[in-house]
Structure formats: C-alpha cells, structure tokens
Short mmCIF file of C-alpha atoms and ligand atoms in Angstrom, two decimals:
data_model
loop_
_atom_site.label_atom_id
_atom_site.label_comp_id
_atom_site.label_asym_id
_atom_site.label_seq_id
_atom_site.Cartn_x
_atom_site.Cartn_y
_atom_site.Cartn_z
CA VAL A 1 -28.28 -36.53 -3.90
CA SER A 2 -25.87 -34.75 -6.00
CA VAL A 3 -26.40 -31.15 -6.90
CA THR A 4 -24.44 -28.90 -9.36
CA LEU A 5 -21.57 -26.68 -8.13
CA PRO A 6 -20.25 -24.08 -8.08
CA LEU A 7 -21.60 -22.90 -4.79
CA ALA A 8 -23.90 -19.97 -4.56
CA VAL A 9 -23.31 -19.08 -1.12
CA THR A 10 -25.51 -16.38 0.70
CA GLY A 11 -24.70 -17.19 4.24
CA ARG A 12 -22.34 -14.33 4.46
CA ALA A 13 -24.68 -11.99 2.45
CA MET A 14 -25.06 -9.58 5.24
CA TRP A 15 -21.38 -9.31 5.79
CA TYR A 16 -20.86 -8.57 2.10
CA LEU A 17 -23.51 -6.06 2.17
CA THR A 18 -21.90 -4.41 5.29
CA ARG A 19 -18.61 -4.18 3.44
CA SER A 20 -19.85 -2.89 0.20
CA ALA A 21 -22.19 -0.38 1.84
CA GLY A 22 -19.22 0.82 3.87
CA ALA A 23 -17.13 1.38 0.75
CA VAL A 24 -20.12 3.14 -0.97
CA THR A 25 -20.58 5.30 2.10
CA LEU A 26 -16.93 6.27 2.11
CA VAL A 27 -17.24 7.32 -1.53
CA LEU A 28 -20.33 9.31 -1.11
CA LEU A 29 -19.03 10.95 2.07
CA THR A 30 -15.94 11.99 -0.03
CA ALA A 31 -18.06 13.29 -2.69
CA SER A 32 -20.17 15.22 -0.23
CA VAL A 33 -17.05 16.76 1.42
CA VAL A 34 -15.63 17.75 -1.87
CA LEU A 35 -18.75 19.33 -2.99
CA GLY A 36 -19.05 21.21 0.31
CA ILE A 37 -15.57 22.43 -0.13
CA LEU A 38 -16.12 23.58 -3.70
CA ASP A 39 -19.35 25.05 -2.63
CA THR A 40 -17.78 27.48 -0.10
CA VAL A 41 -15.27 28.89 -2.45
CA ARG A 42 -15.94 32.42 -3.51
CA TRP A 43 -15.77 32.01 -7.33
CA SER A 44 -13.13 34.42 -8.66
CA ALA A 45 -14.07 33.41 -12.21
CA PRO A 46 -17.52 33.30 -13.63
CA PRO A 47 -18.76 29.98 -12.27
CA ARG A 48 -19.24 27.27 -14.80
CA TRP A 49 -21.88 25.51 -12.52
CA PRO A 50 -24.62 27.82 -11.01
CA ARG A 51 -24.12 27.79 -7.28
CA PHE A 52 -27.64 26.35 -6.52
CA VAL A 53 -26.78 23.41 -8.58
CA LEU A 54 -23.65 22.63 -6.22
CA ASP A 55 -25.85 23.28 -3.27
CA ALA A 56 -28.53 20.96 -4.21
CA LEU A 57 -25.93 18.29 -5.20
CA HIS A 58 -24.00 18.68 -1.92
CA ARG A 59 -27.42 18.32 -0.14
CA ASN A 60 -28.54 15.24 -1.88
CA VAL A 61 -25.29 13.39 -1.75
CA SER A 62 -25.18 14.01 1.91
CA LEU A 63 -28.65 12.57 2.27
CA LEU A 64 -27.59 9.56 0.34
CA VAL A 65 -24.58 9.25 2.80
CA LEU A 66 -27.06 8.83 5.62
CA ALA A 67 -29.18 6.30 3.70
CA VAL A 68 -26.36 3.95 2.68
CA LEU A 69 -24.72 4.41 6.07
CA ALA A 70 -27.97 3.03 7.60
CA VAL A 71 -27.65 0.00 5.43
CA HIS A 72 -23.94 -0.44 6.39
CA VAL A 73 -24.80 -0.13 10.18
CA ILE A 74 -28.04 -2.25 10.10
CA THR A 75 -26.41 -5.15 8.06
CA ALA A 76 -23.45 -4.97 10.51
CA VAL A 77 -25.67 -5.44 13.51
CA ILE A 78 -27.87 -8.14 11.83
CA ASP A 79 -24.95 -10.14 10.57
CA SER A 80 -23.95 -12.93 13.00
CA PHE A 81 -20.40 -13.13 11.90
CA ALA A 82 -19.03 -10.12 14.26
CA PRO A 83 -20.82 -9.50 17.62
CA ILE A 84 -21.84 -5.92 16.93
CA ARG A 85 -24.80 -4.61 19.08
CA LEU A 86 -27.07 -1.68 18.22
CA VAL A 87 -25.47 0.39 21.10
CA ASP A 88 -22.17 -0.17 19.30
CA THR A 89 -23.31 1.91 16.31
CA VAL A 90 -23.76 5.17 18.16
CA VAL A 91 -21.64 4.75 21.33
CA PRO A 92 -17.85 4.77 20.39
CA PHE A 93 -15.38 2.23 21.60
CA VAL A 94 -17.56 -0.19 23.41
CA SER A 95 -17.75 -2.84 20.68
CA ALA A 96 -16.52 -6.35 21.37
CA TYR A 97 -15.36 -6.45 17.76
CA ARG A 98 -12.36 -4.26 16.97
CA ALA A 99 -13.44 -1.70 19.70
CA LEU A 100 -11.12 1.22 18.65
CA TRP A 101 -11.82 0.87 14.86
CA VAL A 102 -15.54 0.24 14.91
CA GLY A 103 -15.73 3.01 17.60
CA LEU A 104 -14.37 5.41 15.04
CA GLY A 105 -17.25 4.46 12.82
CA ALA A 106 -19.60 5.19 15.54
CA LEU A 107 -18.02 8.57 16.06
CA ALA A 108 -18.26 9.40 12.49
CA LEU A 109 -22.01 8.54 12.57
CA ASP A 110 -22.52 10.66 15.65
CA LEU A 111 -20.65 13.72 13.89
CA LEU A 112 -22.77 13.22 10.75
CA LEU A 113 -25.98 13.10 12.85
CA ALA A 114 -25.00 16.25 14.53
CA VAL A 115 -24.35 17.83 11.13
CA ALA A 116 -27.68 16.64 9.68
CA LEU A 117 -29.75 17.60 12.66
CA THR A 118 -28.38 21.24 12.79
CA SER A 119 -28.79 21.52 9.04
CA ALA A 120 -32.41 20.58 9.33
CA LEU A 121 -32.90 23.09 12.10
CA ARG A 122 -30.73 25.79 10.37
CA HIS A 123 -33.34 28.38 10.49
CA ARG A 124 -33.80 27.98 14.23
CA ILE A 125 -30.16 28.00 15.39
CA GLY A 126 -28.84 30.71 13.11
CA PHE A 127 -26.07 30.53 10.44
CA ARG A 128 -23.13 30.95 13.04
CA GLY A 129 -24.25 28.05 15.10
CA TRP A 130 -25.02 25.98 12.08
CA ARG A 131 -21.63 26.91 10.53
CA ALA A 132 -19.77 25.89 13.76
CA VAL A 133 -21.28 22.41 13.77
CA HIS A 134 -20.87 22.10 10.03
CA TRP A 135 -17.10 22.29 10.51
CA LEU A 136 -17.49 18.70 12.17
CA ALA A 137 -18.39 17.34 8.70
CA TYR A 138 -14.62 17.88 7.98
CA ALA A 139 -13.52 16.02 11.06
CA CYS A 140 -16.08 13.09 10.20
CA TRP A 141 -14.27 12.31 7.02
CA PRO A 142 -10.75 11.33 8.30
CA VAL A 143 -12.45 9.65 11.23
CA ALA A 144 -14.59 7.53 8.82
CA LEU A 145 -11.57 6.86 6.56
CA VAL A 146 -9.46 5.48 9.35
CA HIS A 147 -12.49 3.53 10.68
CA GLY A 148 -12.85 1.95 7.22
CA LEU A 149 -9.13 0.87 6.96
CA GLY A 150 -8.96 -0.21 10.78
CA SER A 151 -12.04 -2.33 10.76
CA GLY A 152 -12.39 -3.55 7.12
CA THR A 153 -11.70 -7.03 6.03
CA ASP A 154 -10.80 -5.60 2.55
CA ALA A 155 -8.29 -3.01 3.89
CA SER A 156 -5.35 -4.98 2.48
CA LEU A 157 -7.04 -5.83 -0.70
CA LYS A 158 -6.00 -3.93 -3.78
CA TRP A 159 -9.32 -2.39 -4.58
CA MET A 160 -9.95 -1.07 -1.08
CA ILE A 161 -6.53 0.46 -1.17
CA VAL A 162 -7.14 2.21 -4.49
CA LEU A 163 -10.47 3.39 -3.41
CA SER A 164 -9.07 4.96 -0.23
CA LEU A 165 -6.30 6.55 -2.12
CA ALA A 166 -8.76 7.97 -4.56
CA CYS A 167 -10.90 9.42 -1.72
CA VAL A 168 -7.77 10.95 -0.02
CA GLY A 169 -6.55 12.45 -3.37
CA ALA A 170 -10.00 13.98 -3.97
CA VAL A 171 -10.36 15.65 -0.69
CA LEU A 172 -6.73 16.80 -0.59
CA ALA A 173 -7.11 18.38 -4.04
CA ALA A 174 -10.40 20.02 -3.17
CA LEU A 175 -8.75 21.43 0.15
CA ALA A 176 -5.73 22.66 -1.70
CA TRP A 177 -7.75 24.49 -4.41
CA ARG A 178 -10.07 25.91 -1.69
CA VAL A 179 -7.22 27.50 0.37
CA THR A 180 -5.26 28.74 -2.60
CA ARG A 181 -8.34 30.16 -4.37
CA ALA A 182 -10.30 31.74 -1.54
CA ARG A 183 -9.15 35.41 -1.12
CA GLU A 184 -10.23 35.88 2.47
CA ILE A 185 -7.83 33.25 3.67
CA GLU A 186 -4.56 34.71 5.03
CA PRO A 187 -1.25 33.38 3.71
CA ASN A 188 -0.21 32.03 7.08
CA THR A 189 -3.61 30.04 7.51
CA ARG A 190 -3.04 28.73 3.93
CA ILE A 191 0.24 27.45 4.83
CA LEU A 192 -0.98 25.95 8.12
CA VAL A 193 -3.84 24.15 6.49
CA LEU A 194 -1.60 22.73 3.70
CA GLY A 195 1.02 21.74 6.23
CA LEU A 196 -1.63 19.96 8.33
CA ALA A 197 -3.01 18.13 5.32
CA ALA A 198 0.42 17.07 4.38
CA ALA A 199 1.20 15.80 7.82
CA GLY A 200 -2.16 14.05 7.95
CA LEU A 201 -1.36 12.30 4.69
CA VAL A 202 2.14 11.20 5.76
CA SER A 203 0.60 9.77 9.12
CA LEU A 204 -2.11 8.06 7.18
CA VAL A 205 0.47 6.27 4.86
CA ALA A 206 2.76 5.40 7.89
CA TRP A 207 -0.07 3.98 10.07
CA SER A 208 -1.42 2.04 7.20
CA ALA A 209 1.83 0.37 6.35
CA GLN A 210 2.33 -0.59 9.97
CA GLY A 211 -1.35 -1.34 10.71
CA PRO A 212 -3.98 -2.61 8.27
CA LEU A 213 -1.61 -3.44 5.44
CA ALA A 214 0.92 -5.30 7.78
CA ALA A 215 0.47 -9.07 8.66
CA GLY A 216 -1.49 -9.93 11.71
CA TRP A 217 -3.79 -6.83 11.71
CA SER A 218 -6.98 -8.99 12.25
CA ARG A 219 -5.53 -10.00 15.63
CA ARG A 220 -3.99 -6.66 16.54
CA ALA A 221 -7.18 -4.82 15.57
CA GLY A 222 -9.05 -6.69 18.27
CA THR A 223 -10.95 -9.31 16.50
CA PRO A 224 -12.30 -11.79 19.14
CA LYS A 225 -10.26 -14.95 19.36
CA ALA A 226 -13.21 -17.13 18.62
CA LEU A 227 -13.67 -15.48 15.28
CA LEU A 228 -9.87 -15.70 14.33
CA ALA A 229 -10.09 -19.32 14.95
CA SER A 230 -12.00 -21.94 16.78
CA SER A 231 -9.03 -23.61 18.30
CA THR A 232 -9.62 -25.49 21.44
CA ALA A 233 -6.63 -26.99 23.03
CA ARG A 234 -4.01 -24.25 23.62
CA ALA A 235 -1.48 -26.61 25.33
CA ALA A 236 2.14 -26.02 24.41
CA ALA A 237 3.03 -27.48 21.12
CA PRO A 238 6.23 -27.25 19.19
CA ALA A 239 6.55 -24.22 17.05
CA PRO A 240 5.65 -24.76 13.33
CA THR A 241 8.55 -25.24 11.08
CA ALA A 242 6.68 -24.92 7.75
CA ALA A 243 7.91 -22.03 5.63
CA ILE A 244 5.23 -19.34 5.97
CA PRO A 245 3.99 -17.40 4.12
CA PHE A 246 3.56 -19.69 1.23
CA SER A 247 1.60 -19.77 -1.94
CA ALA A 248 0.86 -23.24 -3.46
CA ARG A 249 -1.34 -24.95 -6.02
CA VAL A 250 -4.24 -27.10 -4.75
CA SER A 251 -6.16 -29.87 -6.51
CA GLY A 252 -8.63 -32.42 -5.41
CA THR A 253 -12.25 -33.18 -5.32
CA ALA A 254 -15.63 -31.59 -4.22
CA ARG A 255 -18.70 -33.45 -3.07
CA GLN A 256 -22.08 -32.04 -2.20
CA SER A 257 -24.86 -33.76 -0.53
CA VAL A 258 -28.26 -32.94 0.57
CA SER A 259 -30.35 -34.36 3.51
CA GLU A 260 -33.13 -36.78 2.95
CA ASP A 261 -35.75 -34.02 3.86
CA GLY A 262 -33.84 -31.47 1.75
CA THR A 263 -33.36 -28.89 4.62
CA ALA A 264 -29.75 -29.40 5.01
CA ALA A 265 -26.76 -29.49 2.66
CA SER A 266 -23.16 -29.71 2.74
CA VAL A 267 -20.14 -29.41 0.44
CA ASP A 268 -16.87 -31.23 1.25
CA ILE A 269 -13.74 -30.26 -0.54
CA SER A 270 -10.69 -32.24 -0.10
CA THR A 271 -7.31 -31.12 -1.65
CA THR A 272 -3.68 -31.80 -1.73
CA LEU A 273 -1.07 -29.01 -1.92
CA GLY A 274 1.80 -28.84 -4.53
CA GLN A 275 4.06 -26.44 -6.09
CA GLY A 276 5.08 -24.25 -3.04
CA ALA A 277 4.00 -26.37 -0.05
CA ARG A 278 3.27 -29.88 0.82
CA GLY A 279 0.16 -31.05 2.83
CA THR A 280 -3.45 -31.23 2.48
CA MET A 281 -6.50 -28.86 3.02
CA THR A 282 -10.10 -29.90 3.53
CA VAL A 283 -12.91 -27.57 3.48
CA LYS A 284 -16.52 -28.37 4.84
CA ILE A 285 -19.31 -25.92 4.25
CA ALA A 286 -22.70 -26.78 5.76
CA GLY A 287 -26.08 -24.82 5.43
CA GLN A 288 -29.24 -24.76 3.62
CA PRO A 289 -29.47 -26.00 -0.02
CA LEU A 290 -30.10 -23.34 -2.55
CA GLN A 291 -32.54 -23.68 -5.55
CA GLY A 292 -30.42 -24.50 -8.57
CA GLY A 293 -27.57 -25.98 -6.47
CA GLY A 294 -25.04 -24.66 -3.96
CA VAL A 295 -25.23 -24.06 -0.24
CA SER A 296 -26.11 -21.08 1.81
CA MET A 297 -23.33 -21.30 4.29
CA THR A 298 -24.17 -21.41 8.03
CA THR A 299 -21.12 -23.08 9.35
CA SER A 300 -17.74 -23.96 8.04
CA ARG A 301 -14.73 -26.03 8.85
CA VAL A 302 -11.28 -25.60 7.35
CA THR A 303 -8.33 -27.95 8.08
CA LEU A 304 -4.89 -27.49 6.90
CA SER A 305 -2.37 -30.25 7.48
CA LEU A 306 1.30 -29.29 6.89
CA PRO A 307 3.65 -32.47 7.46
CA SER A 308 6.46 -29.85 8.45
CA GLY A 309 4.37 -27.62 10.66
CA GLY A 310 1.27 -29.29 12.21
CA THR A 311 -2.35 -29.06 11.72
CA TYR A 312 -4.33 -25.90 11.65
CA ARG A 313 -8.11 -25.57 12.05
CA GLY A 314 -10.63 -22.82 11.78
CA GLN A 315 -13.33 -21.49 9.70
CA ILE A 316 -14.06 -19.23 6.59
CA ALA A 317 -14.27 -15.56 7.29
CA SER A 318 -15.56 -14.58 4.02
CA LEU A 319 -16.62 -16.41 1.01
CA GLN A 320 -17.43 -15.40 -2.62
CA GLY A 321 -18.30 -18.01 -5.07
CA THR A 322 -15.49 -20.41 -4.81
CA SER A 323 -12.93 -18.14 -3.26
CA PHE A 324 -12.65 -17.66 0.35
CA GLN A 325 -10.47 -16.20 3.22
CA ALA A 326 -10.15 -18.24 6.37
CA SER A 327 -8.51 -18.03 9.66
CA VAL A 328 -7.01 -21.13 11.12
CA ALA A 329 -4.93 -22.01 14.14
CA ASP A 330 -2.78 -24.73 15.44
CA SER A 331 -3.07 -26.16 18.97
CA SER A 332 -0.67 -23.67 20.16
CA GLY A 333 -2.81 -20.72 18.93
CA GLN A 334 -0.49 -19.86 16.03
CA THR A 335 -2.87 -18.22 13.53
CA LEU A 336 -2.73 -18.47 9.79
CA LEU A 337 -4.63 -16.32 7.32
CA LEU A 338 -5.64 -18.46 4.21
CA ARG A 339 -6.71 -17.08 0.89
CA ALA A 340 -8.05 -19.60 -1.53
CA ASP A 341 -9.13 -19.30 -5.07
CA LEU A 342 -10.70 -22.53 -6.38
CA GLN A 343 -12.25 -23.63 -9.60
CA ILE A 344 -14.62 -26.56 -9.47
CA ASP A 345 -15.51 -28.36 -12.49
CA PRO A 346 -19.31 -28.67 -12.63
CA SER A 347 -19.31 -32.13 -14.42
CA THR A 348 -16.48 -33.92 -12.74
CA GLN A 349 -16.43 -31.93 -9.42
CA ALA A 350 -12.69 -31.75 -9.74
CA VAL A 351 -11.06 -28.90 -7.79
CA SER A 352 -8.08 -26.84 -8.61
CA GLY A 353 -6.71 -23.47 -7.76
CA SER A 354 -4.33 -21.66 -5.60
CA LEU A 355 -3.94 -21.14 -1.76
CA GLU A 356 -1.93 -18.51 0.03
CA ALA A 357 -1.13 -18.65 3.70
CA GLN A 358 0.34 -15.88 5.93
CA ARG A 359 0.78 -15.41 9.66
CA GLY A 360 -2.32 -13.87 11.22
C1 HEM B 1 -19.59 7.73 8.03
C2 HEM B 1 -19.59 6.70 8.73
C3 HEM B 1 -19.04 5.40 8.19
C4 HEM B 1 -18.18 5.13 6.99
C5 HEM B 1 -17.89 6.16 5.88
C6 HEM B 1 -17.92 3.75 6.97
C7 HEM B 1 -17.06 3.14 6.00
C8 HEM B 1 -16.61 1.75 6.16
C9 HEM B 1 -15.59 1.18 5.11
C10 HEM B 1 -15.13 1.91 3.97
C11 HEM B 1 -15.39 -0.04 5.65
C12 HEM B 1 -14.48 -1.06 5.10
C13 HEM B 1 -15.36 -2.13 4.16
C14 HEM B 1 -14.36 -3.22 3.87
O1 HEM B 1 -13.23 -3.27 4.01
O2 HEM B 1 -14.91 -4.00 3.00
C15 HEM B 1 -16.10 -0.23 6.78
C16 HEM B 1 -16.09 -1.36 7.75
C17 HEM B 1 -16.91 -1.64 8.72
N1 HEM B 1 -17.82 -0.75 9.34
FE1 HEM B 1 -18.14 1.16 8.77
N2 HEM B 1 -18.36 3.19 8.18
C18 HEM B 1 -19.00 4.12 8.87
C19 HEM B 1 -19.66 3.93 10.20
C20 HEM B 1 -19.83 2.81 10.72
C21 HEM B 1 -20.63 2.52 12.00
C22 HEM B 1 -21.38 3.52 12.72
C23 HEM B 1 -20.64 1.21 12.38
C24 HEM B 1 -21.36 0.43 13.36
C25 HEM B 1 -20.78 0.02 14.48
C26 HEM B 1 -19.66 0.49 11.17
C27 HEM B 1 -19.32 -0.82 11.34
C28 HEM B 1 -18.42 -1.43 10.46
C29 HEM B 1 -17.94 -2.80 10.44
C30 HEM B 1 -18.28 -3.77 11.51
C31 HEM B 1 -16.93 -2.83 9.45
C32 HEM B 1 -16.12 -4.18 9.23
C33 HEM B 1 -16.64 -4.86 7.94
C34 HEM B 1 -15.42 -5.77 7.51
O3 HEM B 1 -14.85 -6.54 8.37
O4 HEM B 1 -15.18 -5.88 6.33
N3 HEM B 1 -19.26 1.58 10.31
N4 HEM B 1 -16.78 1.00 7.23
#
C-alpha cells in the first residue's frame, strides 16, 4: 500500500514538547525576574504603571512559570528518548542523561519551589524570612539559563541563541536600571553588582563558545553512548579520511509501506550525495501509520556510506516534518552529527535536499 508523503511524524512529540516548554519556561522566568526587579525599585518619578499592576503581573507570570515548567518536566520524564526518571527532576546531578546540565534544571526547580512555597506562606514566616528566600529567585535564573544551554538539543541552533541572548539582555538591563535607580543602594554596592553582572556575562559567553556552541557537545555533555549512536562493533578500524565537516546535496527516492493489517508503517529513503561529498545515505523510519499518510516514528535507522571514510550507522535524534538530526558512528566509535533538510515530492516520491555532517 502506498500512502502520501510528507511524513507527519509524532513519535518525537514528547521530545518537542519538552524542548518548546523549556524555551517558554525560560522566557517566562526571565519575564518574572524582570518584573520582580522592576517591582522592587522605589519609583523616583511618578509611576507610569500603578504598583499593584506590576505586583499582580509578577505573581501571575511566576505561577505560569510553574505551570509550563510542570509540562517541561513531565514530558521529559514520559519521553522515551532520554532516560530521565522522576527523581532526576528534583534531585540534582543524578540523571543518567547529561547529569550536570539536567541537574542544574532540577536545582532551578528546587529553588523555584522554595520561593513559591515561602510566598504562599508569606504571612506565617514574616517579611524578612520571605525576603531572604526570595533572593533565591535571582539565583534560579542563571542556573536555569545554563541548564537550558547545557542540556538543550537546540542550544547551537540560531533561534535558541537569539532567545537566550534576549533573556540575558532583558535581565541585565533590568538589573542595571535597578542598581542605578534605587537610592538606598550605596555606590560601592552598585559597582560590585554591575561588576559581577559583567563578569557573569563574559563567563557565559566564554563557556558557551567552548561548550554548547562547539562541536562534540552532545558527547561531552554526558549523553549516553547508546543515544549518540547504536554502534555495536568497536573494534579498531582505520580512521576515516573523508573531509568532515561537509555539506552536500542529496537526491534519491522515498518509499512508504504499510503492513497488511494496517498497524505498522515504514518509510525508506535512499539517497546519493553530491556537490560537497560523495557517498550514499539511507534512512528508515518505522512506526504506526497516521491517518492521512505519514508515520508516527518509533524507531529509525540512518546509514551514511562515504567511499573515502567508511560507513556510519545510527538513529534520528530529532525529526520535524522531513528535516532531521541524527547521530551516527562508524565501527571505531567515531561519531558524526548529521543535519538533513529534505523535500519529498508527493506525486513522484522523489527526494532532494541538503545534508550537513560534523564531528560529534
Ligand atoms: C526553571 C527551571 C527550568 C527551565 C527554565 C528550563 C529550561 C530549559 C530550556 C530553555 C531547555 C532547552 C530547550 C531546547 O534546547 O530545545 C531545556 C532543556 C531540557 N530540560 Fe529544562 N528547564 C528547567 C528545569 C528542568 C528540570 C527540573 C528538568 C528535569 C529533569 C529539565 C529537563 C530538561 C531536559 C531533559 C532538557 C533537554 C531537552 C533537549 O535535549 O532539547 N529541565 N530546559
């Protein structure tokens, strides 16, 4: 049976939900921090916004942070791609997947819970106690930011960099405004706070350049080997000689089939590389058939053969429509990260597009 392409793949839906909820949480947390900072300033000019509006906004945005964070965390646990347990969401640094970076997320969540709990019990614990814990909200923000950059699949994608930069810019601007505006802050404290913020910014940029934005981060961040690539034989093999990284055009065909009883479907894509590299790439996606065509992915297999550099096998790590990222490895364990952007002609099933490969 032949069904219309392009694929509408939902197998990784949870993973996408985790990632988008993570990004939204960061934006909301940033908004909450900025509103909190603005809220505490003793207004020297007649306020344009009445204080209670800021108060209410700050409170509601913070509640929204908790709600979206719950989605981020629950989907991360439900999703089967990364082995994240419920305990990993509250106990920092015990996760099998990117322990340090996911652990920072758990730490941010603990800090947020402490802030939320003391806010709810504010009348019981008194203003001073509440205020002391509320300072943790400021600590929570950089911890969450670094968590997102360190554990995110999207960290090196342009939109995530722009989003993170916008969040950093917003908080730094609010902080600068706060310390220069508030009359009760002493000049020395002012200089100290601005100095620390500048040092934080420089460290963040330096770390990002060496870490999440540099090649091989998936492996260095502590992604389990099995997820990086399902390579079996790790016997000594000649080092690949293909020029990597490369960017090439691919062209070929796609074929979709559905089992007799209609419960299983698969898509086989077979392509040849040109303009930038020579070789072949085949992709097999298997799962349940979707109404209206396409496959809800449960398993995948990607094979890249480079005549000058051996054969790499692995699986798709993230898939959106007909674009995917995959991690493949050769028999010696050399890992490549692939990024493919394919177009599939629905009538002829002809495949064309681009493929980028870099060392993982
Ligand atoms: C205030 C708390 C948190 C914030 C603001 C936050 C934000 C983010 C952001 C922005 C990303 C990157 C998304 C992407 O690259 O697409 C991310 C990734 C991730 N977060 Fe969180 N997070 C928080 C807490 C947590 C907690 C408690 C967990 C649970 C263990 C968690 C698990 C993950 C995982 C597994 C990823 C990787 C997703 C991927 O590979 O793309 N996060 N988070």
